[in-house]
Coordinates of N, CA and C in Angstrom, one line a residue:
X4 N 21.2 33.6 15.2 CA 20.8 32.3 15.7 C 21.1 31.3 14.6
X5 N 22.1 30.2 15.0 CA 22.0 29.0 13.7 C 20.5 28.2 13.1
X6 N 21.0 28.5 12.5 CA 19.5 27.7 11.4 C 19.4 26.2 11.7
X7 N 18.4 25.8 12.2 CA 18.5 23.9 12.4 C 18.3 23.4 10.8
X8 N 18.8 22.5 10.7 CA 19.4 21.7 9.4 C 17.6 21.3 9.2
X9 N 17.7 21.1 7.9 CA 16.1 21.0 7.2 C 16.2 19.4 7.3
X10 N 14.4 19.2 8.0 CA 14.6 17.7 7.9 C 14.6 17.3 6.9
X11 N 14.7 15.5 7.2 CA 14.9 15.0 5.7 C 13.9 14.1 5.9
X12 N 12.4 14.0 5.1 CA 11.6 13.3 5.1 C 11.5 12.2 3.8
X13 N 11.4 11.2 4.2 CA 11.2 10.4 3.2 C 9.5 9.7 2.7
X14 N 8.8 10.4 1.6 CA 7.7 9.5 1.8 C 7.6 8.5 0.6
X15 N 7.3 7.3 1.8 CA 7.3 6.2 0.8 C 6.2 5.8 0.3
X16 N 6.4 5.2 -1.3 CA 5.2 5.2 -2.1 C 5.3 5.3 -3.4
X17 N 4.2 5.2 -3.9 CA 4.6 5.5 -5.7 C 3.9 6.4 -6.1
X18 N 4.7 7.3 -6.2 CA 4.4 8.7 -6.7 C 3.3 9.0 -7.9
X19 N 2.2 9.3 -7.6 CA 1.1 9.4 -8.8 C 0.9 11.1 -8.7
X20 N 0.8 11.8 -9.7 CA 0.4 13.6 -9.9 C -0.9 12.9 -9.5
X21 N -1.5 12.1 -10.2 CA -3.0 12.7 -10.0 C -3.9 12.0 -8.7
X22 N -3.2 11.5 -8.1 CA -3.7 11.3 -6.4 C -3.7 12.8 -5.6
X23 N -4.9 12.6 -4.9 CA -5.2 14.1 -4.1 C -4.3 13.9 -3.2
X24 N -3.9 13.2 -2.6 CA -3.3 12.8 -1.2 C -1.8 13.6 -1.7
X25 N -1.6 12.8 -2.7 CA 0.1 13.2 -3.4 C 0.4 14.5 -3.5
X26 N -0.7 14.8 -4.2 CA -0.9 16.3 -4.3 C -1.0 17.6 -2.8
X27 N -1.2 16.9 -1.6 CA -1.4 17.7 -0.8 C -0.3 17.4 -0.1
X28 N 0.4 16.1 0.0 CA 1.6 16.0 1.0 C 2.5 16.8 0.9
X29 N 3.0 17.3 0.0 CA 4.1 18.1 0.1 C 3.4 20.1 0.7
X30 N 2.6 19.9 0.7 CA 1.5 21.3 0.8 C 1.8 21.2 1.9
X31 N 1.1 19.8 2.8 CA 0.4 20.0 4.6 C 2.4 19.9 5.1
X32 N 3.4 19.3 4.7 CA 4.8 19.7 5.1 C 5.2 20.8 5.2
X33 N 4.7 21.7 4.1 CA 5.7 23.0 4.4 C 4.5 23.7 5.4
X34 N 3.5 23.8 4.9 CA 2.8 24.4 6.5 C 2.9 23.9 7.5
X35 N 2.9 22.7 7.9 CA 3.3 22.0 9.4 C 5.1 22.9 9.8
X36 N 5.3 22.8 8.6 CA 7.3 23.2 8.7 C 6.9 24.8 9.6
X37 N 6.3 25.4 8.7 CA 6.1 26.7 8.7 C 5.5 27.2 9.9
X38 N 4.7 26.5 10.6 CA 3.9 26.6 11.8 C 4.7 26.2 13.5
X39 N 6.2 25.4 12.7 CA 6.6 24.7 13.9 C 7.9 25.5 13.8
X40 N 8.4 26.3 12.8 CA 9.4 27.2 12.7 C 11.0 26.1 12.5
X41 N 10.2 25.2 11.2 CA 11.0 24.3 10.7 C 11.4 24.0 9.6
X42 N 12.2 23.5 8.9 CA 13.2 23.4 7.6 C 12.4 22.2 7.5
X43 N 12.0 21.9 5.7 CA 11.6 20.3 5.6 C 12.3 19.7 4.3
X44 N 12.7 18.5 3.5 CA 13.0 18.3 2.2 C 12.4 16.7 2.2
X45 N 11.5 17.1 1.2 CA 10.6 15.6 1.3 C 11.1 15.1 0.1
X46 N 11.7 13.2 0.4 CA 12.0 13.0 -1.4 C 11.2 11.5 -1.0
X47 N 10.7 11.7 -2.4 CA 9.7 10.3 -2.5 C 10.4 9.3 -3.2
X48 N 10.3 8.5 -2.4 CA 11.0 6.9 -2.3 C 10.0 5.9 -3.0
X49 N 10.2 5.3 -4.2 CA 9.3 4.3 -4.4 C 9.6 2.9 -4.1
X50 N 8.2 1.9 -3.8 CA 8.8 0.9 -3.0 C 9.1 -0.1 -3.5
X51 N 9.0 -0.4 -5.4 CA 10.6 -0.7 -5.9 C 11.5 -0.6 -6.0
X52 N 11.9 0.8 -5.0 CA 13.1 0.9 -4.6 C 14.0 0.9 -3.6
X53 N 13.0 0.0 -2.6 CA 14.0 0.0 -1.3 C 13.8 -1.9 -1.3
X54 N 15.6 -2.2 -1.1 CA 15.9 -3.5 -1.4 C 16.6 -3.6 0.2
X55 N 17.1 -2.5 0.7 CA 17.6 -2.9 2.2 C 17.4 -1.5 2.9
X56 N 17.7 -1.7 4.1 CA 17.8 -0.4 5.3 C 18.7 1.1 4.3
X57 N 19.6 0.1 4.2 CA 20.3 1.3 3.9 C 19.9 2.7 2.5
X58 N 18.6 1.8 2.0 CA 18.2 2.7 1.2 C 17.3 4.1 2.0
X59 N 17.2 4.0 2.9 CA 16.4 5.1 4.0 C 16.9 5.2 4.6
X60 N 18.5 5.7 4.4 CA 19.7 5.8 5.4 C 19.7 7.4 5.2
X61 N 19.6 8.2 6.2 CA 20.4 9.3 6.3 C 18.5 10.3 6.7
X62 N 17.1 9.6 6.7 CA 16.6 10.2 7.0 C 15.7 10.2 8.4
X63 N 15.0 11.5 8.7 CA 14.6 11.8 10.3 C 13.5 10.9 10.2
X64 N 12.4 10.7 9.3 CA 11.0 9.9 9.6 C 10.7 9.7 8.2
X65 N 9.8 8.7 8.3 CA 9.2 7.9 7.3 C 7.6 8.4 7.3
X66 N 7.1 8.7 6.3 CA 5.6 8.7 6.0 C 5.6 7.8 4.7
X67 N 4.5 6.6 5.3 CA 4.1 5.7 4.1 C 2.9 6.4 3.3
X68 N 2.9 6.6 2.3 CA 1.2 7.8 2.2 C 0.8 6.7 1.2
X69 N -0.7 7.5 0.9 CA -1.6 6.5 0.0 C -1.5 6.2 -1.3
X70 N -2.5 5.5 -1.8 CA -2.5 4.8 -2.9 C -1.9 3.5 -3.0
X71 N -2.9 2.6 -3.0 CA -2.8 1.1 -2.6 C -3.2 0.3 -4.2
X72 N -2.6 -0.8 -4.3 CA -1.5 -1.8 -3.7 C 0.0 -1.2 -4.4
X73 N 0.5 -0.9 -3.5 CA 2.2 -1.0 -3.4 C 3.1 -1.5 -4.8
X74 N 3.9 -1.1 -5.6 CA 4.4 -1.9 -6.0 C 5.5 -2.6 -6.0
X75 N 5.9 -2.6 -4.2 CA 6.4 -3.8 -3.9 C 5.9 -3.8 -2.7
X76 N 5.2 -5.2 -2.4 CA 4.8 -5.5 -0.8 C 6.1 -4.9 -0.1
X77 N 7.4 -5.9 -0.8 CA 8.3 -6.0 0.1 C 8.7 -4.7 0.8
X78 N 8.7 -4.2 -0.5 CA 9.6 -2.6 0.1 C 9.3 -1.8 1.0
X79 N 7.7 -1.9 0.7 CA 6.5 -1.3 2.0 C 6.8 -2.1 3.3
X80 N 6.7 -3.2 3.6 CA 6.9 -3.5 4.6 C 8.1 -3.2 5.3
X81 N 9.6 -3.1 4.4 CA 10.6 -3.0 5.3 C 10.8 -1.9 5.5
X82 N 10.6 -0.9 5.1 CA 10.6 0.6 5.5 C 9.6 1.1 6.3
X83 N 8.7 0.2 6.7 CA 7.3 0.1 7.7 C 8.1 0.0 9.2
X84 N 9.1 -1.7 8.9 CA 9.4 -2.5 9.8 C 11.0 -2.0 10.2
X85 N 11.4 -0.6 9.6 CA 12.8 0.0 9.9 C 11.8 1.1 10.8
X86 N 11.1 1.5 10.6 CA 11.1 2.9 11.3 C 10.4 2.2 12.5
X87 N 9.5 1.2 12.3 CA 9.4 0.3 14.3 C 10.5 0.2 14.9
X88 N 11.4 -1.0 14.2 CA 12.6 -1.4 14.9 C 13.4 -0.1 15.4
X89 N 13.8 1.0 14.1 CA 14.3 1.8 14.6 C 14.1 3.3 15.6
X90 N 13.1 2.9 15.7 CA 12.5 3.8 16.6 C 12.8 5.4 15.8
X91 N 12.0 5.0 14.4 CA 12.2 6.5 13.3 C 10.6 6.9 13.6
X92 N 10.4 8.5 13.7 CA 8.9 8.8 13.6 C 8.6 8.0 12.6
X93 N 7.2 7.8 12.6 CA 6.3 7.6 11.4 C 4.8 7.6 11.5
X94 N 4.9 8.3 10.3 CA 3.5 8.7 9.8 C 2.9 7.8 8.6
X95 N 1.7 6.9 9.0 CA 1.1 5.9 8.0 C -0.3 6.8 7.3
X96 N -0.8 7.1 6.2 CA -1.9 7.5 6.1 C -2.5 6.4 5.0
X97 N -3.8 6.3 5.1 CA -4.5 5.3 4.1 C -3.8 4.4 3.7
X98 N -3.3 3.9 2.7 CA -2.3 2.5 2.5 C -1.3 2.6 3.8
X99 N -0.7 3.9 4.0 CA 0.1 3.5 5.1 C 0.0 3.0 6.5
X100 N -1.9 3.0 6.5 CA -2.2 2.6 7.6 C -2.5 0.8 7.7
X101 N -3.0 0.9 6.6 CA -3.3 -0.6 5.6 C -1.9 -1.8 6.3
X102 N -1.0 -0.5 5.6 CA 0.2 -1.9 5.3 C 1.2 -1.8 7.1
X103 N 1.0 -0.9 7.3 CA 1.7 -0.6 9.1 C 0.5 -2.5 9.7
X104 N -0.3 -2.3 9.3 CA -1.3 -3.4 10.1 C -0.6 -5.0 9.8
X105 N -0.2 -4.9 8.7 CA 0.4 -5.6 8.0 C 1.6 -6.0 8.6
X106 N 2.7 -5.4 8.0 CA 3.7 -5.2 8.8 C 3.9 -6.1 10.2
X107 N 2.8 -5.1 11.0 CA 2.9 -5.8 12.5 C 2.9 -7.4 13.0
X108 N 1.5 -7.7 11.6 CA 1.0 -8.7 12.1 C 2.0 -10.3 11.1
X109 N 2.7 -9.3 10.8 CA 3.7 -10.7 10.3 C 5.0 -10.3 10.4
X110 N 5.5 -9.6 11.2 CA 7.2 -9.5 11.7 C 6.7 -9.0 13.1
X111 N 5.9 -8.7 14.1 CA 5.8 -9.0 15.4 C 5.0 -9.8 16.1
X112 N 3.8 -10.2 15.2 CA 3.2 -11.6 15.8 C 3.5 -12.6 15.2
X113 N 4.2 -12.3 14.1 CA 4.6 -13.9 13.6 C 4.0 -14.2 12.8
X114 N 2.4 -14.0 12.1 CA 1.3 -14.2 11.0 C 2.3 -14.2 10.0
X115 N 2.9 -15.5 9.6 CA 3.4 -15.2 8.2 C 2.7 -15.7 7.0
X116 N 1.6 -15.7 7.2 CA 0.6 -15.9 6.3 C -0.6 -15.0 6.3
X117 N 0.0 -13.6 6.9 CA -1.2 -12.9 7.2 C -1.1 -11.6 5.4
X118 N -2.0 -11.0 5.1 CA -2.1 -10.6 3.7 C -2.9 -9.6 3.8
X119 N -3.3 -8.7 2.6 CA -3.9 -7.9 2.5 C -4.9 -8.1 1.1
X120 N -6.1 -8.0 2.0 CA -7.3 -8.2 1.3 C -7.4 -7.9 -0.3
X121 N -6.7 -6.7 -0.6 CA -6.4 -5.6 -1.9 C -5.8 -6.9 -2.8
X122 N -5.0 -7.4 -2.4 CA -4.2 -8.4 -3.3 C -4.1 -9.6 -3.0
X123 N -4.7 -10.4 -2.0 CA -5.2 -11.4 -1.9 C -6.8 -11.7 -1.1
X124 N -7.3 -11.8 -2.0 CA -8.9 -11.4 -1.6 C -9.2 -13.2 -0.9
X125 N -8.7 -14.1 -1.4 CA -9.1 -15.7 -0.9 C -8.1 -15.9 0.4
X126 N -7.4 -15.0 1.2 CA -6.6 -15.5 2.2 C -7.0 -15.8 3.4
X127 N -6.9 -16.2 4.2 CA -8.1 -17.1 5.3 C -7.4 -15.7 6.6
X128 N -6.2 -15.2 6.5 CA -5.8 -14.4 7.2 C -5.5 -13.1 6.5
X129 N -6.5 -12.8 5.8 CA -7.0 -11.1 5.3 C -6.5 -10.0 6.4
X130 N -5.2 -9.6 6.9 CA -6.2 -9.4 8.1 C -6.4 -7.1 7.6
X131 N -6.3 -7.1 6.5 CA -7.2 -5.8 5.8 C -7.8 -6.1 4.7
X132 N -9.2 -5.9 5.0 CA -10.4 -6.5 4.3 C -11.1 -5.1 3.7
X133 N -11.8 -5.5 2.9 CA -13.0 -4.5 2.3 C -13.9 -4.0 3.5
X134 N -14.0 -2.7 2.8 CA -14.5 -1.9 4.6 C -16.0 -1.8 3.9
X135 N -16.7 -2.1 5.2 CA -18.4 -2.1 5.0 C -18.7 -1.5 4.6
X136 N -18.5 -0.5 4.6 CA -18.8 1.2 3.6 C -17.6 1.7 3.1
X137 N -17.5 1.9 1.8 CA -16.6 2.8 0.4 C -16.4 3.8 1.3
X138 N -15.5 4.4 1.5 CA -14.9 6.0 1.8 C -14.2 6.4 0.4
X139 N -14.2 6.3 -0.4 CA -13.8 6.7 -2.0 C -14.4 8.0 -1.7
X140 N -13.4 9.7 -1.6 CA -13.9 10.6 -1.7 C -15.0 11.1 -0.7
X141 N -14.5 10.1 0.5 CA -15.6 10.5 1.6 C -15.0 11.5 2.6
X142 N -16.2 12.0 3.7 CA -15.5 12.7 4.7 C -16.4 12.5 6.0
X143 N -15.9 12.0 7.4 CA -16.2 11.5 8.4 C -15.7 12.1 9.5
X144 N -16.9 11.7 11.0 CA -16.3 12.3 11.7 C -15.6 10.9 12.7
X145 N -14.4 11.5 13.2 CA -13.7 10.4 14.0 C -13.5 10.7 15.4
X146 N -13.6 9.7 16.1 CA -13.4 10.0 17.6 C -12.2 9.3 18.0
X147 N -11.6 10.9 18.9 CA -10.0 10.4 18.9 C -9.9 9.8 20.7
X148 N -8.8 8.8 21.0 CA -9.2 8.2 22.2 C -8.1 9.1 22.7
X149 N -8.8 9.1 24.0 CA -8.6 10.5 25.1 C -6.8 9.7 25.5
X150 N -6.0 10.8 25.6 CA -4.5 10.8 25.7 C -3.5 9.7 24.7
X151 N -4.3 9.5 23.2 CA -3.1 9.2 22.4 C -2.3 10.3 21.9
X152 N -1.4 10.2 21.2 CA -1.0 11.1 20.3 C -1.9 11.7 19.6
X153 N -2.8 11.2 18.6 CA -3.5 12.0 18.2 C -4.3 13.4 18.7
X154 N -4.8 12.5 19.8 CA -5.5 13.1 20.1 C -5.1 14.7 21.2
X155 N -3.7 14.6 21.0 CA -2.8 15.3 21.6 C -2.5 16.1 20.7
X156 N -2.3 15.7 19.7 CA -1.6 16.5 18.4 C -2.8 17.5 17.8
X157 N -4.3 17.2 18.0 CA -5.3 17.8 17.4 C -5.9 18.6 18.6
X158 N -5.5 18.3 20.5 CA -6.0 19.0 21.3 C -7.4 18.7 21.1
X159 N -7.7 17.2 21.2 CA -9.4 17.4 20.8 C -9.4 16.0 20.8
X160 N -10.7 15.8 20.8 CA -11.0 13.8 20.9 C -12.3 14.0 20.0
X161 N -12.0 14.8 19.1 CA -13.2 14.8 17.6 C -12.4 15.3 16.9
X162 N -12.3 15.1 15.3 CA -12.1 15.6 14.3 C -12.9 15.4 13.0
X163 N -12.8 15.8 11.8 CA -13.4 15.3 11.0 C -12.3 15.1 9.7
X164 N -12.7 14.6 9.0 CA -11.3 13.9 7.8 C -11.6 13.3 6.9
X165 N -10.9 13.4 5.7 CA -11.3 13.0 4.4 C -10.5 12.1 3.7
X166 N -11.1 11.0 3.2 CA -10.9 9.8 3.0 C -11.2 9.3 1.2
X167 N -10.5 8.3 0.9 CA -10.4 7.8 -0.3 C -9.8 6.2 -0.5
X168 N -10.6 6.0 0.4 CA -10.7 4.5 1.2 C -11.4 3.2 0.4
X169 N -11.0 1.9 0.4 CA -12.2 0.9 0.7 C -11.8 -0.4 1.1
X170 N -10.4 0.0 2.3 CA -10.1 -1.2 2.4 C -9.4 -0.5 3.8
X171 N -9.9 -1.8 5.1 CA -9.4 -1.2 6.1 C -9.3 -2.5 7.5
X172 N -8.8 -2.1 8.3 CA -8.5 -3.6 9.2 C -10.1 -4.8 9.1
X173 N -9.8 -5.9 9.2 CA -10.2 -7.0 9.4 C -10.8 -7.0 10.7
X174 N -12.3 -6.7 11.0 CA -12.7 -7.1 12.3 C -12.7 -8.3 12.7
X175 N -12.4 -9.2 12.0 CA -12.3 -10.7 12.8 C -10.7 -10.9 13.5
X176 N -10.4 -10.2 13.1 CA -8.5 -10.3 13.7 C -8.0 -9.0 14.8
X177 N -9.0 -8.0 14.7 CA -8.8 -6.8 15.2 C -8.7 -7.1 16.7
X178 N -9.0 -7.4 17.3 CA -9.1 -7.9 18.8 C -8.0 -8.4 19.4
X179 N -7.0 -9.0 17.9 CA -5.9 -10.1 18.7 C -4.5 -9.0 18.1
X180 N -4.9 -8.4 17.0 CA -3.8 -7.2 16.6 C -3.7 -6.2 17.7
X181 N -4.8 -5.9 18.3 CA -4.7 -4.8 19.5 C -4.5 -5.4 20.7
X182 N -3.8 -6.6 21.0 CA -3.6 -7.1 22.1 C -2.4 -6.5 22.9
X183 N -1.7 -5.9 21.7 CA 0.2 -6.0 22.4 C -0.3 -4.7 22.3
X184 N 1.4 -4.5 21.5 CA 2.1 -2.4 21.8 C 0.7 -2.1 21.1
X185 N 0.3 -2.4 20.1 CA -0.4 -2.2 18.9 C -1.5 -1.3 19.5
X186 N -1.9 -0.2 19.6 CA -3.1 0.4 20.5 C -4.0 0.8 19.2
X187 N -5.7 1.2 19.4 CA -6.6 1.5 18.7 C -6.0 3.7 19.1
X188 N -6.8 4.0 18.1 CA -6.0 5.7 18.8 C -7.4 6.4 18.3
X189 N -8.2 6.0 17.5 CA -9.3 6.3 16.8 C -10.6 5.3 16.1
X190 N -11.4 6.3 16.2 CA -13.0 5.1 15.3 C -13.9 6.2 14.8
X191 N -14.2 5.8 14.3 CA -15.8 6.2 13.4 C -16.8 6.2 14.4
X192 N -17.6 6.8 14.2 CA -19.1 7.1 15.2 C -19.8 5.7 15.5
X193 N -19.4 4.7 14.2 CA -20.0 3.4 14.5 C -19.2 2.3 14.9
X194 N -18.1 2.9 15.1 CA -17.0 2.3 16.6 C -16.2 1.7 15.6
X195 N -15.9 1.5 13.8 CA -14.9 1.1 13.5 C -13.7 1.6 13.3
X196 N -12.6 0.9 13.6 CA -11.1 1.4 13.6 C -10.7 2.3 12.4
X197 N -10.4 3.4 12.9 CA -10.0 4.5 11.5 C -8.0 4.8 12.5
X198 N -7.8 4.3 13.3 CA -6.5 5.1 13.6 C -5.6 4.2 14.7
X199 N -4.2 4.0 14.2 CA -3.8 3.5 15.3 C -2.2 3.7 16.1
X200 N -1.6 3.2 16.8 CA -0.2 3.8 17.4 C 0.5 2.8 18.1
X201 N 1.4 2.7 18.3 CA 2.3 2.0 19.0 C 2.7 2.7 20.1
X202 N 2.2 1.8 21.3 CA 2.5 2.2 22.5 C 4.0 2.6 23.1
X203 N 4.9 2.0 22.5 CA 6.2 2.1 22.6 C 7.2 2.0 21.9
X204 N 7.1 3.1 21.4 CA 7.8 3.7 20.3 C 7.8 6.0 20.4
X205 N 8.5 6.5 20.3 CA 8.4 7.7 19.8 C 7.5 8.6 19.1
X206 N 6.8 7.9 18.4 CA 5.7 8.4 17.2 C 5.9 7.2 16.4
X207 N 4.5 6.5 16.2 CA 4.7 5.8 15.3 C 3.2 5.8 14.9
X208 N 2.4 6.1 14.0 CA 0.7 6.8 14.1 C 0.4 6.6 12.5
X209 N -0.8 5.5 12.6 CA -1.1 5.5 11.2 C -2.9 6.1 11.1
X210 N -3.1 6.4 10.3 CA -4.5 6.6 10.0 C -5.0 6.3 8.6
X211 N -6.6 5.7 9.0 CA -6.8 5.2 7.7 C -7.6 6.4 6.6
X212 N -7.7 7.6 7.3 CA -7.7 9.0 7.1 C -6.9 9.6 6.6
X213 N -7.0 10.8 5.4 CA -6.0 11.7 4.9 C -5.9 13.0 5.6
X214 N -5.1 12.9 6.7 CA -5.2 14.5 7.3 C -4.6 15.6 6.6
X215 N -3.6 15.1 5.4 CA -2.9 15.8 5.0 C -4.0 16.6 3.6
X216 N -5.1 15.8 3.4 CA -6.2 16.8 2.9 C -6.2 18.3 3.4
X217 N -6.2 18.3 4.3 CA -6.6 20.0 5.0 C -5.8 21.0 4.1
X218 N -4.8 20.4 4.1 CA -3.3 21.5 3.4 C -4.0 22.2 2.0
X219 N -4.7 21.5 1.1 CA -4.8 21.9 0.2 C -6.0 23.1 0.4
X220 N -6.7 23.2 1.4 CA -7.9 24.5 2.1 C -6.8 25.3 2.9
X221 N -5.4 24.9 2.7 CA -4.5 26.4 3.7 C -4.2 25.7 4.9
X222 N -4.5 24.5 5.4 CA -4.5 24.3 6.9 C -3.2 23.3 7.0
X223 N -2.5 23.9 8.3 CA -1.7 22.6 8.5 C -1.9 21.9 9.2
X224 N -2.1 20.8 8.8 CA -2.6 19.4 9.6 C -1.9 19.8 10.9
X225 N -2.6 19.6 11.9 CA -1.9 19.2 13.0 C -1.2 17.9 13.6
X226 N -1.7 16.6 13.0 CA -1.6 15.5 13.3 C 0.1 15.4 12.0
X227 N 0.6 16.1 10.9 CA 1.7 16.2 10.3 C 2.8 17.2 11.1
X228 N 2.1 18.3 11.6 CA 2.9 18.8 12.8 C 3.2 18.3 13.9
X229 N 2.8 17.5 14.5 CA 3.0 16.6 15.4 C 4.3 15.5 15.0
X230 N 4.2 14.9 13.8 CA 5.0 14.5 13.0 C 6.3 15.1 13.1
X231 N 6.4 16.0 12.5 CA 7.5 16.5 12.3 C 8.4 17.3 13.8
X232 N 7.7 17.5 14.5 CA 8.0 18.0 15.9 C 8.6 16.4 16.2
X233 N 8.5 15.9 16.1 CA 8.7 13.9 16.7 C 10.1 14.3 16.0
X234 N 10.0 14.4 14.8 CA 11.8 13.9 13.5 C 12.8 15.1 14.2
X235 N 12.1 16.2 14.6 CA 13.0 17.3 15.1 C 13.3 16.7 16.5
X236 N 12.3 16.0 17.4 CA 13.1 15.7 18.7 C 13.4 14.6 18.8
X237 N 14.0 13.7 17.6 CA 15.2 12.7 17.3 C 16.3 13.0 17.2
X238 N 16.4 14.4 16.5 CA 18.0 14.9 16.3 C 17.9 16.2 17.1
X239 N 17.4 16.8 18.0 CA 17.5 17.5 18.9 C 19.2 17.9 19.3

């Protein structure tokens, strides 16, 4: 039987050893790989270094992973705003979920004055703000809404997940972000937004959760299996 060609994952971000998150993404890949009976090669892209499209040319899906603020807005955003337009999987986790919010709300609604809280704390259109409660090293339980992806991908409309959080959507703007494609996909017990997706798109799923934590306890995320099942049925 031919061997299907190993995906080519790009995660974007700035590579830190001593982030847990960093540390477990390449773990929760090869078990998602391993569980889906799939080839993976993850190369980390940092986001002063993507200046155009063609710098994330040649790969299946984009994961934006954590550790916030960016050291380039820009780069984060257009490798956010290639894998929308291009209808590439993507997987947002913690910052990735941050700056996907981002992204939307100033290249599809137009907010071009919209910011992130993290690096502009005086902007009248914050629209990711300081979250009521620190998740720095936390772990919560989240309720997943019945027939998103997620909640498809985990076979369940509960999970629980571990977080290293303190900055997360803007409840004063959240109402008008979820108006379009933009759908809510998850919350916290006390109904705030931990997860979200684009209605029309392929896979496009951010959370403000680290699922890729599990990998480092042996587990493969399911919600990164899901992922990668998406980049495998792009090039099908």
């Amino acid at each position: 039987m031919e061997l299907r060609p190993a995906l080519k994952i790009t995660l974007v971000g700035d590579h830190d050893p001593q982030v847990t998150a960093h540390k477990a993404i390449p773990v929760a890949l090869q078990l998602a790989a391993q569980a889906n009976g799939l080839q993976v090669q993850a190369h980390w892209v940092a986001t002063d270094s993507i200046e155009t499209a063609d710098d994330l040319a040649g790969f299946d899906g984009i994961w934006c992973v954590p550790a916030s603020p960016y050291r380039s807005l820009d780069g984060a955003l257009l490798a956010i705003g290639h894998a929308r337009e291009q209808r590439l999987p993507y997987l947002g986790t913690c910052a990735g979920f941050q700056y996907a919010i981002l992204e939307y709300a100033r290249h599809v609604l137009g907010w071009d004055d919209a910011q992130h809280g993290e690096e502009a704390p005086d902007s009248p259109r914050a629209v990711i703000s300081a979250l009521s409660c620190s998740l720095v090293e936390a772990t919560d339980g989240i309720r997943l809404v019945e027939g998103s992806r997620i909640a498809r991908a985990y076979a369940s409309q509960r999970t629980h997940e571990g977080y290293h959080c303190r900055y997360g959507i803007n409840p004063a703007f959240e109402a008008a972000l979820l108006d379009t494609d933009l759908q809510a996909a998850g919350h916290d017990d006390r109904g705030e937004l931990r997860a979200v997706e684009l209605a029309n798109h392929p896979f496009f799923v951010a959370t403000l959760f680290q699922p890729e934590r599990a990998a480092l306890q042996g587990i493969a995320p399911p919600l990164v299996s899901a992922f990668l099942s998406a980049c495998a049925g792009e090039h099908a």
